[in-house]
Coordinates of C-alpha atoms in Angstrom, one line a residue:
Chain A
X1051 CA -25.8 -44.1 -10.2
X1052 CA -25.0 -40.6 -8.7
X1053 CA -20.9 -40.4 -9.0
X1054 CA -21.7 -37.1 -6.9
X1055 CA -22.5 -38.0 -4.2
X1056 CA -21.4 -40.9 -2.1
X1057 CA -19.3 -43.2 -4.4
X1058 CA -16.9 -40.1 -5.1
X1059 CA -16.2 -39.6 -1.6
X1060 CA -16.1 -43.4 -1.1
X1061 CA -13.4 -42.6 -3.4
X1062 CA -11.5 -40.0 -2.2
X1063 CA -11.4 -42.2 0.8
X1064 CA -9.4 -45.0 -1.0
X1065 CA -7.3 -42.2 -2.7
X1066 CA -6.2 -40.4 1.0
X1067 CA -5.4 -43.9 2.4
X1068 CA -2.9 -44.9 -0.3
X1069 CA -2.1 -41.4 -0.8
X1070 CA -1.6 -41.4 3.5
X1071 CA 0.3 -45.3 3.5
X1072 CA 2.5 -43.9 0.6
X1073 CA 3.6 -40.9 2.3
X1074 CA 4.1 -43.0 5.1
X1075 CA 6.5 -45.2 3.3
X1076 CA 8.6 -42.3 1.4
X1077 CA 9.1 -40.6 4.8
X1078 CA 10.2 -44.0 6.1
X1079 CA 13.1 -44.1 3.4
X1080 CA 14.1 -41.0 3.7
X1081 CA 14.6 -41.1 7.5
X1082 CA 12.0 -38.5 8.4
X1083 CA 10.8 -38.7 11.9
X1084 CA 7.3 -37.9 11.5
X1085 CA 5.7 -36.2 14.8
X1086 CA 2.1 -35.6 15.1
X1087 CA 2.2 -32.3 14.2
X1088 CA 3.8 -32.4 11.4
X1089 CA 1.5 -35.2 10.3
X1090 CA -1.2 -32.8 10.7
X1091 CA 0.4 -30.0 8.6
X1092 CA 0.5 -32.7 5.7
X1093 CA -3.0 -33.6 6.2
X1094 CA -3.6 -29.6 5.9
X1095 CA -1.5 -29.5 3.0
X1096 CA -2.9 -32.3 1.0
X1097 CA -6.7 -31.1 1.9
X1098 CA -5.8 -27.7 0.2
X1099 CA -4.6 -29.6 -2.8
X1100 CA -7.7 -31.7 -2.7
X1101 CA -10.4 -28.6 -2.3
X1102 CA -8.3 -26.4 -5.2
X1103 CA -9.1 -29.7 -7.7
X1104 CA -13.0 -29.7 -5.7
X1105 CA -13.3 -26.1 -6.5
X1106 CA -12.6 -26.1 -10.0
X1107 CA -14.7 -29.1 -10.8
X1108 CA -17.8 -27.5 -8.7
X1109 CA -16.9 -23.9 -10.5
X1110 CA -17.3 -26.0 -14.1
X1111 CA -20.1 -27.6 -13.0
X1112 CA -21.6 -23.8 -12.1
X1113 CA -20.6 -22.6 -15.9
X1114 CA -17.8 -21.2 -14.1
X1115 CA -14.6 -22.7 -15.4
X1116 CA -11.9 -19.6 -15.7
X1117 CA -13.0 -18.6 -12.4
X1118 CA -12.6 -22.3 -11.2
X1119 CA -9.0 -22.2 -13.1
X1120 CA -7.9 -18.6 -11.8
X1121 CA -8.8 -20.7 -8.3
X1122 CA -7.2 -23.9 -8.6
X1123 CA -3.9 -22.2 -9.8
X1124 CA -3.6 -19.9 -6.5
X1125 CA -4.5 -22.8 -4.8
X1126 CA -2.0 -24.7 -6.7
X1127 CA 0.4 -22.1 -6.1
X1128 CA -0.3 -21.8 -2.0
X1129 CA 0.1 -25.6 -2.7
X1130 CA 3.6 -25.9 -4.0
X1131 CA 4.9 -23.0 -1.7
X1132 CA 3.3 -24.7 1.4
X1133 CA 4.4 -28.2 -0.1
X1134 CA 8.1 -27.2 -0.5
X1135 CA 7.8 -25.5 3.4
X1136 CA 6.7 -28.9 4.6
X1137 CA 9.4 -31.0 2.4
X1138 CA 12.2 -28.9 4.7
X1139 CA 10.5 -29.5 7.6
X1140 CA 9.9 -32.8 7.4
X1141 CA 13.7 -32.8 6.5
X1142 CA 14.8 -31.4 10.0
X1143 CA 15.9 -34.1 12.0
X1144 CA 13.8 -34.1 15.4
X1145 CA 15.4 -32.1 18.5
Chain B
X980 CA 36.4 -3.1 -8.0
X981 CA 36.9 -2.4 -11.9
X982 CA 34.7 -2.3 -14.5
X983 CA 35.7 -5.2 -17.6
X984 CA 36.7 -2.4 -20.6
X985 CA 33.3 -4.3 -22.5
X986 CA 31.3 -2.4 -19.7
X987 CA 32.6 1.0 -19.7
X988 CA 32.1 0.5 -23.9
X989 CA 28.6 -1.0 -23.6
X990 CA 27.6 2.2 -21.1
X991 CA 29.2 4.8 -23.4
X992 CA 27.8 3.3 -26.6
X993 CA 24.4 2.6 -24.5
X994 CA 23.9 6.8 -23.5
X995 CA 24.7 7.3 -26.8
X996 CA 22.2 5.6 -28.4
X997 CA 19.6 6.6 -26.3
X998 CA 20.8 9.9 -26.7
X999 CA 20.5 10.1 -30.3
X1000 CA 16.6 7.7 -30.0
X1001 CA 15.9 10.8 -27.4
X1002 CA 16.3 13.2 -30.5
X1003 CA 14.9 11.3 -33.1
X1004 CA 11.9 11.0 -31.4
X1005 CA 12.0 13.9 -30.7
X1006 CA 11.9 15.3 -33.7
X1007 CA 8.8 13.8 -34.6
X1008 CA 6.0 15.9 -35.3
X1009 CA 3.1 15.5 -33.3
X1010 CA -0.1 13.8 -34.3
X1011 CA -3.4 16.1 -35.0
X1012 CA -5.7 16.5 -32.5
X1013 CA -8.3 17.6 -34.2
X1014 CA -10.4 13.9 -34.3
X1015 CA -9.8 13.7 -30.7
X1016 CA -11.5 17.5 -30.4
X1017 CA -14.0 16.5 -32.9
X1018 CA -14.8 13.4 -29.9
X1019 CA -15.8 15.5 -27.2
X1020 CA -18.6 17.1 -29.2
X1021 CA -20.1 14.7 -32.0
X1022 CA -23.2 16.7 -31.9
X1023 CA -21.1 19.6 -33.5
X1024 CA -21.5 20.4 -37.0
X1025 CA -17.9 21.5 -37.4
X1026 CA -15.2 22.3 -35.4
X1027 CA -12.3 25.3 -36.6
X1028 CA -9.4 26.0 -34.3
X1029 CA -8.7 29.2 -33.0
X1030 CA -5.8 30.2 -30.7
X1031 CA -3.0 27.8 -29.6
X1032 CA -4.9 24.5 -27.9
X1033 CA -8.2 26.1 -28.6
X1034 CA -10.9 25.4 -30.5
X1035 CA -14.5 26.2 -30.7
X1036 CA -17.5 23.6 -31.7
X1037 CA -20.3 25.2 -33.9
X1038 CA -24.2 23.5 -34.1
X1039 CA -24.7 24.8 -38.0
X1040 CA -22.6 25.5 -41.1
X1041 CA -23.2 29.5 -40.8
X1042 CA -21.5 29.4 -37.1
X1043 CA -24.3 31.3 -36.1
X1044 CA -24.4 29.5 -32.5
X1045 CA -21.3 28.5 -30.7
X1046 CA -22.1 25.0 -29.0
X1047 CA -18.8 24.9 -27.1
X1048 CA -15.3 25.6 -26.3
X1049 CA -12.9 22.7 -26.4
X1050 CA -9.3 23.3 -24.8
X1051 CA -6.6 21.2 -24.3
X1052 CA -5.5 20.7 -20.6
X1053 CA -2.2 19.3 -19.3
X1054 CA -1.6 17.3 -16.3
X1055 CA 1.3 15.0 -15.0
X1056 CA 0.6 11.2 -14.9
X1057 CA 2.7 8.6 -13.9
X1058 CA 4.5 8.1 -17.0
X1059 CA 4.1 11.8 -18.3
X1060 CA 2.2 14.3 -19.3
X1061 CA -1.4 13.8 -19.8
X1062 CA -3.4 15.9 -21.9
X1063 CA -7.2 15.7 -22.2
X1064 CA -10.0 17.7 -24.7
X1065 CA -12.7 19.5 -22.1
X1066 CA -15.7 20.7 -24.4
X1067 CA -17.3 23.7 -21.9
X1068 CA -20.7 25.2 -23.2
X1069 CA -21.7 28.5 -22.8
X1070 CA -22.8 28.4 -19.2
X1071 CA -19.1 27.0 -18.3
X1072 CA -20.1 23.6 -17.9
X1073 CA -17.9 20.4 -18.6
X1074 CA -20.0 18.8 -21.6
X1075 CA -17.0 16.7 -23.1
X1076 CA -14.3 15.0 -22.2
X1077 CA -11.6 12.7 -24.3
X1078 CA -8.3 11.9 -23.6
X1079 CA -5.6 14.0 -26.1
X1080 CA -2.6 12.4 -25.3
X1081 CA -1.2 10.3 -22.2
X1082 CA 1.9 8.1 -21.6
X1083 CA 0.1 6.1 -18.8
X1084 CA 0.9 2.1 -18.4
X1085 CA -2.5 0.5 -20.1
X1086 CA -3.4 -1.5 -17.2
X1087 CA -3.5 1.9 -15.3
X1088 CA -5.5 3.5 -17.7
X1089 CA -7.5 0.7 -18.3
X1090 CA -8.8 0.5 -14.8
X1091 CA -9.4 4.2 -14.5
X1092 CA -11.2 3.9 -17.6
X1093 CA -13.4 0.8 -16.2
X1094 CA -14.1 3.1 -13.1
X1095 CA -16.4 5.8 -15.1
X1096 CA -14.1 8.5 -13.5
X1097 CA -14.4 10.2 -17.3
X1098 CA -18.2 10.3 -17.3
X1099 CA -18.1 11.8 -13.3
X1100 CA -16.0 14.7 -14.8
X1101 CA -18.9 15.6 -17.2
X1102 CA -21.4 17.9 -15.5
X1103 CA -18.7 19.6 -13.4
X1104 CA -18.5 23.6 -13.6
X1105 CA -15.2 25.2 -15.0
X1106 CA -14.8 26.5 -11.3
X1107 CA -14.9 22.7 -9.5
X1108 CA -11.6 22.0 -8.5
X1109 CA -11.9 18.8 -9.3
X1110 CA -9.7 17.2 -6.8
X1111 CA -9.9 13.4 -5.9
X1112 CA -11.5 12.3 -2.8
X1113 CA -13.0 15.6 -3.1
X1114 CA -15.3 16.6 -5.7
X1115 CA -14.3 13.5 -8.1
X1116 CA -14.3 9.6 -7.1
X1117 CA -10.6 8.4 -6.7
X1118 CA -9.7 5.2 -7.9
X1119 CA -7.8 2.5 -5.8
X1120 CA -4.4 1.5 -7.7
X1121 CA -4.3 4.2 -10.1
X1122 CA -4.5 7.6 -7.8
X1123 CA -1.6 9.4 -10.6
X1124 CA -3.7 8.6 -13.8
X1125 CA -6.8 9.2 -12.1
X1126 CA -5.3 12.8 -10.5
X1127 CA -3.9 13.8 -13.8
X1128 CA -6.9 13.1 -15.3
X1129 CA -9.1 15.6 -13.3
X1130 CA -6.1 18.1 -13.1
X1131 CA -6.0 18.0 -16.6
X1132 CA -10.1 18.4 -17.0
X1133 CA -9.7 21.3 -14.5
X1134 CA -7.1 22.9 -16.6
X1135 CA -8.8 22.4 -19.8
X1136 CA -12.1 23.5 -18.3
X1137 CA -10.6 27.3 -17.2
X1138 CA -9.1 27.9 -20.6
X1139 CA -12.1 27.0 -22.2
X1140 CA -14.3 29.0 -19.7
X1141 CA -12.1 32.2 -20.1
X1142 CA -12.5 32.1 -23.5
X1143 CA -16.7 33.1 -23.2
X1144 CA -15.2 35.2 -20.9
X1145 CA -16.2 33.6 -17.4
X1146 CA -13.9 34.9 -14.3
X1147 CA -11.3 32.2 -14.1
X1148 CA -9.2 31.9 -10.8
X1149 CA -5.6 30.3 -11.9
X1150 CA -4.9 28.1 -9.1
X1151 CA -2.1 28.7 -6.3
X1152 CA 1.1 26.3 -6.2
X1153 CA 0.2 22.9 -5.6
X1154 CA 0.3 21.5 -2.1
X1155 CA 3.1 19.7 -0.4
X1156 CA 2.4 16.0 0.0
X1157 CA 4.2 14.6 2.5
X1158 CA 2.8 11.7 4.2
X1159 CA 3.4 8.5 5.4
X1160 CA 5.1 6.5 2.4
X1161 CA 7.8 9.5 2.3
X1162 CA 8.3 9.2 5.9
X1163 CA 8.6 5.2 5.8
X1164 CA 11.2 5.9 2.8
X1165 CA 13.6 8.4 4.8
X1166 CA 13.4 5.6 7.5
X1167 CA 14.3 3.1 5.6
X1168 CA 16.9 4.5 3.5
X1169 CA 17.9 5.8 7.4
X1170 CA 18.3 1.6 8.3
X1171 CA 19.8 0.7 5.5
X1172 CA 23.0 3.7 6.1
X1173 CA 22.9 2.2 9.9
X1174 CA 22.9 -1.3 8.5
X1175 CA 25.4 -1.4 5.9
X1176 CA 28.2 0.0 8.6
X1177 CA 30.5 -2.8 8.9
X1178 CA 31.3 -2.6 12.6
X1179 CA 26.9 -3.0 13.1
X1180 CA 26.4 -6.5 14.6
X1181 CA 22.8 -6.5 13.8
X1182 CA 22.8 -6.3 9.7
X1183 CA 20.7 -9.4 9.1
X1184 CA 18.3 -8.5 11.5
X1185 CA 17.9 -4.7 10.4
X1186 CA 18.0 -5.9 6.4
X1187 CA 14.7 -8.2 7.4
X1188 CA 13.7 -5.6 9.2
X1189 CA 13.7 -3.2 6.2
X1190 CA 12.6 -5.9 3.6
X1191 CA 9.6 -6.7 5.4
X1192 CA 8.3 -2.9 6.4
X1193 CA 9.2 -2.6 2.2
X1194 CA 7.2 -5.6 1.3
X1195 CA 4.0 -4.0 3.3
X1196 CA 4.2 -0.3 2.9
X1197 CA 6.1 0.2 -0.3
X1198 CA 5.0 -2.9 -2.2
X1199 CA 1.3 -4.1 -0.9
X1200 CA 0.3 -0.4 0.9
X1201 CA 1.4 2.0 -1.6
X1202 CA 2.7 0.1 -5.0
X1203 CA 5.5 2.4 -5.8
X1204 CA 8.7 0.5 -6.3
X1205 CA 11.3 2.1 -8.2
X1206 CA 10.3 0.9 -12.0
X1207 CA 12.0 1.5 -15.6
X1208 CA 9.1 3.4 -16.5
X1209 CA 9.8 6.0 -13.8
X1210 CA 13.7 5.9 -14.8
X1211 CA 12.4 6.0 -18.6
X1212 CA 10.1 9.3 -17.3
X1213 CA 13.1 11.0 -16.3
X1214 CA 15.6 10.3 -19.4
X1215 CA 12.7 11.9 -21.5
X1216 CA 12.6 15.0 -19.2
X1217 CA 8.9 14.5 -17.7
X1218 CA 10.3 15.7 -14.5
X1219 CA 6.4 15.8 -12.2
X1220 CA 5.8 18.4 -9.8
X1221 CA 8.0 18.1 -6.7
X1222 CA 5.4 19.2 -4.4
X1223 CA 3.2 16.4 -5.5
X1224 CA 5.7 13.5 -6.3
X1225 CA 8.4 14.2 -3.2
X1226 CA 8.4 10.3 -2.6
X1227 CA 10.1 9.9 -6.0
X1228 CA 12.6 12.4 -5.9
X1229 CA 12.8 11.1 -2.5
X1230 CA 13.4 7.4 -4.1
X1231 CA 15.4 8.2 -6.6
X1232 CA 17.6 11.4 -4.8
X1233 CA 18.6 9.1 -2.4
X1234 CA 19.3 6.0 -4.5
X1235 CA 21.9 8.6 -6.2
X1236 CA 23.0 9.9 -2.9
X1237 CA 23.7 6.9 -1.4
X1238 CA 25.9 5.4 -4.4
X1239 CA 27.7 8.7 -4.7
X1240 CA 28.8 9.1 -1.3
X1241 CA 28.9 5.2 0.1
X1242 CA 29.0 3.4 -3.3
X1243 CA 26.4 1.8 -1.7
X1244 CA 23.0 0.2 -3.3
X1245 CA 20.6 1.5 -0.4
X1246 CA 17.2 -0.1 -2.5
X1247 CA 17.6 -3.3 -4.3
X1248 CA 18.8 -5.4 -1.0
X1249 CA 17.7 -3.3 1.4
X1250 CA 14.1 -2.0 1.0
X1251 CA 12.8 -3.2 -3.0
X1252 CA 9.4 -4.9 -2.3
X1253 CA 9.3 -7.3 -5.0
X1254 CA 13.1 -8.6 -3.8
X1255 CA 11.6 -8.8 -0.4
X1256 CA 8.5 -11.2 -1.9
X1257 CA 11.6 -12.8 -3.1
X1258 CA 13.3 -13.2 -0.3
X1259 CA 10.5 -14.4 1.3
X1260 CA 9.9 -17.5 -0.4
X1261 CA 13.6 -18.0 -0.9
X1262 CA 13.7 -18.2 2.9
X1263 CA 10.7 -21.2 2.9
X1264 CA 12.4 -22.6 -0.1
X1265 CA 16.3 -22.6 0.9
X1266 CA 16.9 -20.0 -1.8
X1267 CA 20.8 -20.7 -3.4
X1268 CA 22.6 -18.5 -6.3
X1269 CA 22.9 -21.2 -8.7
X1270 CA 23.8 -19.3 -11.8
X1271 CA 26.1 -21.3 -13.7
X1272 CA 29.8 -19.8 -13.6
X1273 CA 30.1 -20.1 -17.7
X1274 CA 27.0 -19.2 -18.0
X1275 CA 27.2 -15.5 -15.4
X1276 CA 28.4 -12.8 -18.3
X1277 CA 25.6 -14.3 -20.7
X1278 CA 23.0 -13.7 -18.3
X1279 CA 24.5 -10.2 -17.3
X1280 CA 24.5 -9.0 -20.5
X1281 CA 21.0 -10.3 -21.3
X1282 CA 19.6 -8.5 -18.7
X1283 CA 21.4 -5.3 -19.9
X1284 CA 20.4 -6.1 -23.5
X1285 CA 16.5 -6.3 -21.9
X1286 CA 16.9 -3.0 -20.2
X1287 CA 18.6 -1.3 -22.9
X1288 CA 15.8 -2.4 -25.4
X1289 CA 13.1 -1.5 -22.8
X1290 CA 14.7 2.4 -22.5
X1291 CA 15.1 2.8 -26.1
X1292 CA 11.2 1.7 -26.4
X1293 CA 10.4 4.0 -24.1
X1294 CA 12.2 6.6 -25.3
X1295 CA 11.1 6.1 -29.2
X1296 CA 7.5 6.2 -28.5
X1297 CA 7.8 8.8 -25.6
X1298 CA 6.0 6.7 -23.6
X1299 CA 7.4 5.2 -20.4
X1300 CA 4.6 2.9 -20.0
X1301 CA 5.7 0.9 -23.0
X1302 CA 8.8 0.5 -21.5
X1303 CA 7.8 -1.3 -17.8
X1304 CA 7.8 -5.4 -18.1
X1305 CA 7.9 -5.4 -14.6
X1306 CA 5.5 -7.4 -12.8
X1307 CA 5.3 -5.7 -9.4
X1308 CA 2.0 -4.1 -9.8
X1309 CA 0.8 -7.8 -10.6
X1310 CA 1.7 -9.0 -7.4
X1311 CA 1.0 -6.1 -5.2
X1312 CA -2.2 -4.6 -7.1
X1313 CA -3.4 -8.0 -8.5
X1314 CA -3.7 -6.5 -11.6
X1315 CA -2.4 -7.6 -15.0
X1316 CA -2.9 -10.1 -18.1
X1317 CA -3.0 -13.9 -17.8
X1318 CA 0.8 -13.8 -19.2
X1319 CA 1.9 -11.7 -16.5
X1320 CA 0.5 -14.1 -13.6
X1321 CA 1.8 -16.8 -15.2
X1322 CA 5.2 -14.9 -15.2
X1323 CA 4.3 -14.0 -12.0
X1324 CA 4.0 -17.3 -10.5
X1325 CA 7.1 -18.8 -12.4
X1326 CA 9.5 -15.9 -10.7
X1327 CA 8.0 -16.8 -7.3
X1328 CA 8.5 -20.3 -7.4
X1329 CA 11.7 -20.2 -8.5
X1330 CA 12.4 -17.9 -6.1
X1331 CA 11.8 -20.7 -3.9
X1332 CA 14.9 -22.5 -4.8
X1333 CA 16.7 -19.8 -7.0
X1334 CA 17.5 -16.5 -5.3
X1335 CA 16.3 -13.6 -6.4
X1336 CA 15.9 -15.1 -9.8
X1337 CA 14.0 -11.7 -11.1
X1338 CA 16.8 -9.5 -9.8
X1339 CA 19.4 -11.4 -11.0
X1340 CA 18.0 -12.4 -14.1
X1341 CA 15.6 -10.1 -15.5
X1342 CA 14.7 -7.0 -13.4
X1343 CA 15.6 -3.5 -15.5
X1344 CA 17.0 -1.3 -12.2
X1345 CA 20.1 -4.1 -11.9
X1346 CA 21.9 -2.9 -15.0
X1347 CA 20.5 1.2 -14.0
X1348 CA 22.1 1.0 -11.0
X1349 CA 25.7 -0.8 -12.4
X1350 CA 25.1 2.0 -14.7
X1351 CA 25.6 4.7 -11.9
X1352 CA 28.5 2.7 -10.2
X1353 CA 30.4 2.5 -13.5
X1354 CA 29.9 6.3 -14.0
X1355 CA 31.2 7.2 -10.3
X1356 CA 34.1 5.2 -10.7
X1357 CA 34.9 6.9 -14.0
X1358 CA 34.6 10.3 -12.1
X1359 CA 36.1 9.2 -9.7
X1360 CA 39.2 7.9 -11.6
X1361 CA 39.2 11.0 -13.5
X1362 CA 38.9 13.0 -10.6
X1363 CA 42.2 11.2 -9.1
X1364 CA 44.2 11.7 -12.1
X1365 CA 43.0 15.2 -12.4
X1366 CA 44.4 15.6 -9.2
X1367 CA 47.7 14.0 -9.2
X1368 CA 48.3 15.6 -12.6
X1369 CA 48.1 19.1 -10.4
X1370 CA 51.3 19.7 -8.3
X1371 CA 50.9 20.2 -4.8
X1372 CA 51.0 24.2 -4.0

């Protein structure tokens, strides 16, 4: 069986709906008000998460693996500095 | 404000040392050049020196024919002088080039190196003027090394030529550079004067102002914060050309001016490009000080400890390069080892939650620039004593 190719995605399917329901719950205890915009910036976020982990596999599957590690970590990086952004925002209490 | 007695003893004893490093190393004899002359001609049979920095490179034992001439040439770099060996042959062409002596930073040197920018210089005629962008290939990040480096070829490459006796032409006064990063510098030293007057309502807004335009031209456009090399450079008395290094004396004139008549710090919050980058993510993060209170003198006096140990390196191997932990020319020229970017990327995302946790904590200029507030209130105590000591006439 190809884990490549459909399966995985089947996968990272699953993975973005818990990932999305648990989000979901943690800005529900929090008391986040969670307008669609903002839900889009965290789909954003979580999809450059995602693609720095995809480019590094890919890059080590291409014999490439420090170039796919000096990739993931700025992605990594954008990552945290984007995630921490979003954490405050989501923080502001809605006008 | 005054100065703790443990600071004015810590400066004191701190000139004092570096003073007597500064002679020590002086002192030191310098190594023989003669391998690195031997480099530019390996084809040579043997090579005998003959006046001063000169040497000549001979094809057979008998010194029947004269391959080349090799001369030393001098240059400023960044951190210094640079000196190169420029073999000339007969018909006063370049055939050899090695560098004699430099006190560059090794990623600078390294990437000139990668470049081929030697190799380009070999070929050239003893009358090329060899000036970047010109008749040599400059190279992005590292235009002082590079410059030096064909300043120094050209140099070498006259004396040499004179020597067969080829019409040499000593070059005028070097031209005034005066551009755009010296004009962006007087403007911004001109917003931060405006700004820091306490009856301006518009402070923040002019200091973002000035942090940003830093950020772009000083950090990302032009990489030339102020560094401990530079400062390192001047204790050692490799005082570069003003005509061709106005910025610094620019950067660091004014940086003196400022604290001596406003006791004022006109660069660090004002204009430093890697505080801005700081300031920056503080600003997405909700930046706080959060340095412990018990904890403050500690990390004070590590920092000066760091910066006193970094001087005294510099000054010991009379090479400012060796000095300069900084990691601005990893953020703003993407250059640098894999320790560096991790460095790099632990100060920035700190920085997110931590303000400033590089100048606070770790960056070298902090404790230079105490350094210069603790010396004008000493002269300036003096002075006032001095004064009321002297009856009125």
């Amino acid at each position: 069986m190809d884990l490549t190719g459909g399966p995985f995605w089947f996968l990272m399917g699953v993975v973005f709906v818990v990932v999305a329901s648990g989000f979901h719950v943690f800005a529900r205890d929090r008391g986040w008000v969670v307008t669609w915009w903002k839900a889009l910036l965290a789909v954003v976020w979580y999809a450059i998460l995602s693609t720095s982990f995809f480019a590094w596999g890919t890059l080590i599957g291409e014999n490439e693996a420090s170039a796919g590690l000096k990739l993931f970590l700025i992605g990594l990086f954008i990552s945290i500095v984007f995630g921490v952004a979003l954490i405050r925002l989501m923080a502001r209490p809605a006008r | 404000m005054n100065q703790p007695k443990s600071d004015r003893i810590f400066a004191l004893g701190a000139l004092i040392l570096i003073a007597v490093v500064w002679i020590v190393s002086a002192a030191r004899t310098q190594g023989d050049l003669m391998p690195v002359v031997r480099a530019t001609i390996p084809k040579a049979d043997h090579i005998t020196k003959q006046d001063g920095d000169l040497y000549a490179a001979w094809a057979e034992p008998d010194e029947a024919d004269l391959l080349a001439r090799i001369a030393i040439g001098s240059a400023d770099g960044y951190g210094g002088p640079l000196r190169m060996a420029v073999a000339v042959d007969p018909a006063g062409v370049v055939i050899g080039v090695v560098i004699a002596d430099d006190k560059e930073t090794p990623a600078w040197m390294g990437r000139v190196l990668d470049s081929g920018l030697l190799k380009s210089l070999i070929g050239k005629s003893y009358g090329d003027s060899l000036i970047l962008g010109d008749d040599v290939d400059g190279v992005t990040g590292a235009t002082y090394t590079a410059r030096a480096m064909a300043q120094a070829t050209a140099a070498g490459g006259r004396d040499a030529a004179a020597a067969f006796g080829h019409p040499v032409e000593e070059p005028g006064p070097p031209t005034i550079v005066f551009g755009p990063p010296e004009i962006v510098l007087i403007l911004l030293f001109a917003i931060g004067f405006v700004g820091h007057q306490s009856r301006f309502p518009y402070t923040k807004q002019l200091r973002w102002l000035s942090m940003i335009t830093g950020l772009i031209v000083i950090g990302f456009l032009y990489n030339s914060p102020v560094t401990i090399a530079y400062i390192t450079k001047l204790v050692l008395g490799y005082w570069p050309a003003w005509q061709t290094n106005l910025y610094w004396y620019f950067l660091i004139g004014g940086i003196l001016f400022v604290f001596t008549v406003d006791n004022k710090n006109p660069y660090c919050q004002w204009c430093c490009p890697f505080g801005a980058a700081q300031d920056c993510m503080g600003a997405i993060g909700g930046a706080k000080t959060r340095t412990p209170v018990r904890f403050q003198r500690l990390l004070i006096w590590l920092q000066r400890i760091l910066t006193l140990a970094a001087i005294l390196l510099g000054v010991w191997f009379r090479n400012p390069g060796v000095a300069s932990y900084e990691l601005f020319g990893t953020l703003f020229e993407v250059l640098g080892s894999s320790v560096q970017f991790a460095a790099l990327g632990l100060v920035l995302i700190a920085a997110l939650f931590i303000k400033r946790p590089w100048c606070n904590y770790l960056c070298p200029i902090r404790p230079v620039t105490d350094l210069i507030r603790l010396i004008r209130q000493m002269v300036k105590e003096r002075w006032q004593q001095a004064t009321q000591r002297t009856p009125a006439a």
